[in-house]
XYZ file of C-alpha atoms in Angstrom:
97
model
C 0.000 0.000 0.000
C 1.172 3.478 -0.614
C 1.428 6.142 1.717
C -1.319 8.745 1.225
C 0.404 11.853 -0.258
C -1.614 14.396 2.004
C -0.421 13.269 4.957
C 3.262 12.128 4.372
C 4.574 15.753 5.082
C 1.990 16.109 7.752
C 3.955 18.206 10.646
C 6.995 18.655 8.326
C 6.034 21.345 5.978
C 7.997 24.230 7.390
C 10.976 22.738 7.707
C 10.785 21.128 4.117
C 9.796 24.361 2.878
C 12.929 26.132 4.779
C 15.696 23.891 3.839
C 14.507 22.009 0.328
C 16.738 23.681 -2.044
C 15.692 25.545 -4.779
C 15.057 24.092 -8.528
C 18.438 25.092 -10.495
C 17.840 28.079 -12.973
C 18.674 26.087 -15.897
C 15.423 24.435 -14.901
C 13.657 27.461 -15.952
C 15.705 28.505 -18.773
C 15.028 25.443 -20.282
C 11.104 26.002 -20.289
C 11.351 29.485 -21.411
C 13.360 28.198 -24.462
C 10.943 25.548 -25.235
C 7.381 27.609 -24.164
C 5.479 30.053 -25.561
C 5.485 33.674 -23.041
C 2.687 33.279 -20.856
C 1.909 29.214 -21.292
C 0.253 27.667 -18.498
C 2.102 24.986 -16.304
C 0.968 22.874 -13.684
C 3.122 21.858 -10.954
C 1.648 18.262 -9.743
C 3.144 17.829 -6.206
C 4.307 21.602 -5.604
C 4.909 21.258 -1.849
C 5.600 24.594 -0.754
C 5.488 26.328 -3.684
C 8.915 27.411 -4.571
C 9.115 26.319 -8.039
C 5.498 27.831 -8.757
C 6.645 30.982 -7.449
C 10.154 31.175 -9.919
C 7.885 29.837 -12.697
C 5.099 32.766 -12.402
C 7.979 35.158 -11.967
C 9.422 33.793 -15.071
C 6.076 35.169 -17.241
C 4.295 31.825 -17.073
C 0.571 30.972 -15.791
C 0.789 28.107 -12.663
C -1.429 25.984 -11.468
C -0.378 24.651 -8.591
C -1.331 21.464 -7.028
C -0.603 20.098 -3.576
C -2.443 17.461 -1.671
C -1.234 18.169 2.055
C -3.193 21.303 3.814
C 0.115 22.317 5.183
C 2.150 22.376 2.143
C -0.797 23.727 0.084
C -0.771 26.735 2.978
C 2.825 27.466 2.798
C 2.746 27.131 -1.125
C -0.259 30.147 -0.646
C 1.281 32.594 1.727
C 4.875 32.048 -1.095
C 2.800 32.894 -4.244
C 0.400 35.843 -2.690
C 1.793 38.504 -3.811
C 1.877 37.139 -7.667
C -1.852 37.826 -7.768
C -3.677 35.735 -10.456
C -0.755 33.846 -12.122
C -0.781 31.190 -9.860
C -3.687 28.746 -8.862
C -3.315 26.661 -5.804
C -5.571 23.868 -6.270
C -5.915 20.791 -3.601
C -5.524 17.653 -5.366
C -3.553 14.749 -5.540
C -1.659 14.051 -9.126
C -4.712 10.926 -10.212
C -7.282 13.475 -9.288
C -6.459 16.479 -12.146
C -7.494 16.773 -15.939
């Protein structure tokens, strides 16, 4: 059986989201090469949404998914001040068209 994914960070989001390091830039460069200015992307599993928040900085439209409450808070408060170009939607990765 596989451990649910909402509940496997349970009481470990803040210090996964202070001390997971960040995605490298090439990361980014790579979609901006290969994606159209302003394309949409989802991140399935964002966690605390630090790759959401570099990928709506970078010009792109996020949707951001994140099964655990926690994460899915911390991911919030991160992306807040990008208004409208990120989503945060709770769902787990089987559950999103």
């Amino acid at each position: 059986m596989r451990p649910d994914s909402a509940v496997v960070f349970a009481d470990k989001a803040r210090v996964y989201g202070t001390y997971r390091p960040e995605h490298p830039q090439a990361v980014i460069d790579v979609l901006q090469s290969r994606l159209a200015p302003g394309s949409t992307i989802a991140d399935i599993g964002a966690g605390t949404g630090r790759l959401s928040q570099r990928l709506a900085q970078a010009g792109f439209w996020v949707k951001l998914v994140e099964p655990n409450a926690q994460m899915r808070s911390i991911a919030a408060d991160r992306v807040r001040t990008l208004g409208d170009a990120v989503t945060v939607l709770a769902a787990e990765a089987n559950h999103t068209q």
